[in-house]
C-alpha positions as a Python dict, from the first residue, in 0.01 Angstrom:
ca = {
    (1, 'X'): (0, 0, 0),
    (2, 'X'): (132, 343, -87),
    (3, 'X'): (31, 506, 242),
    (4, 'X'): (235, 268, 456),
    (5, 'X'): (542, 311, 233),
    (6, 'X'): (511, 691, 250),
    (7, 'X'): (480, 672, 630),
    (8, 'X'): (780, 440, 657),
    (9, 'X'): (991, 684, 456),
    (10, 'X'): (936, 958, 719),
    (11, 'X'): (656, 1145, 543),
    (12, 'X'): (287, 1196, 609),
    (13, 'X'): (5, 1301, 381),
    (14, 'X'): (-181, 1624, 444),
    (15, 'X'): (-461, 1768, 236),
    (16, 'X'): (-468, 2107, 71),
    (17, 'X'): (-697, 2376, 213),
    (18, 'X'): (-1056, 2373, 89),
    (19, 'X'): (-1187, 2649, -138),
    (20, 'X'): (-1345, 2959, 12),
    (21, 'X'): (-1719, 2949, 82),
    (22, 'X'): (-1777, 3206, -193),
    (23, 'X'): (-1741, 3021, -520),
    (24, 'X'): (-1594, 3318, -708),
    (25, 'X'): (-1296, 3340, -470),
    (26, 'X'): (-1060, 3046, -498),
    (27, 'X'): (-792, 2994, -236),
    (28, 'X'): (-713, 2643, -351),
    (29, 'X'): (-442, 2648, -614),
    (30, 'X'): (-363, 2279, -639),
    (31, 'X'): (-614, 2019, -529),
    (32, 'X'): (-514, 1688, -373),
    (33, 'X'): (-271, 1585, -104),
    (34, 'X'): (87, 1673, -25),
    (35, 'X'): (359, 1446, 112),
    (36, 'X'): (525, 1644, 389),
    (37, 'X'): (827, 1543, 599),
    (38, 'X'): (770, 1459, 964),
    (39, 'X'): (929, 1708, 1204),
    (40, 'X'): (1260, 1604, 1357),
    (41, 'X'): (1273, 1566, 1735),
    (42, 'X'): (1446, 1843, 1926),
    (43, 'X'): (1774, 1747, 2095),
    (44, 'X'): (1746, 1691, 2470),
    (45, 'X'): (1929, 1926, 2703),
    (46, 'X'): (2151, 1800, 2984),
    (47, 'X'): (1889, 1863, 3259),
    (48, 'X'): (1625, 1679, 3054),
    (49, 'X'): (1860, 1382, 3015),
    (50, 'X'): (1926, 1374, 3392),
    (51, 'X'): (1553, 1375, 3470),
    (52, 'X'): (1487, 1104, 3208),
    (53, 'X'): (1762, 881, 3346),
    (54, 'X'): (1644, 933, 3706),
    (55, 'X'): (1284, 850, 3611),
    (56, 'X'): (1397, 531, 3436),
    (57, 'X'): (1610, 428, 3734),
    (58, 'X'): (1320, 484, 3974),
    (59, 'X'): (1071, 298, 3755),
    (60, 'X'): (851, 600, 3683),
    (61, 'X'): (641, 542, 3372),
    (62, 'X'): (312, 639, 3214),
    (63, 'X'): (4, 486, 3373),
    (64, 'X'): (138, 421, 3721),
    (65, 'X'): (-82, 504, 4019),
    (66, 'X'): (-62, 840, 4188),
    (67, 'X'): (48, 687, 4518),
    (68, 'X'): (335, 498, 4356),
    (69, 'X'): (439, 810, 4169),
    (70, 'X'): (439, 1024, 4483),
    (71, 'X'): (640, 760, 4671),
    (72, 'X'): (896, 738, 4388),
    (73, 'X'): (922, 1117, 4366),
    (74, 'X'): (978, 1154, 4742),
    (75, 'X'): (1206, 858, 4807),
    (76, 'X'): (1397, 783, 4490),
    (77, 'X'): (1430, 1097, 4278),
    (78, 'X'): (1615, 1321, 4531),
    (79, 'X'): (1894, 1063, 4561),
    (80, 'X'): (1952, 1063, 4185),
    (81, 'X'): (2056, 1429, 4165),
}
């Protein structure tokens, strides 16, 4: 399928804007879709890397309970800095 190959190559498809509600004024110059490159991730700063490594070491992850998160933040995180 062409869509999966475009996605695998680092592109995504986005549509052109629709014409203006008044038929005599056309804002659409080229109809169809455009293959646009996905944005590159920003580089992480040193403080962001330290926080990421501390969270991994303490087992903090998405979806954990609030109580477990609070316990990890109080007991484990301060020792990692």
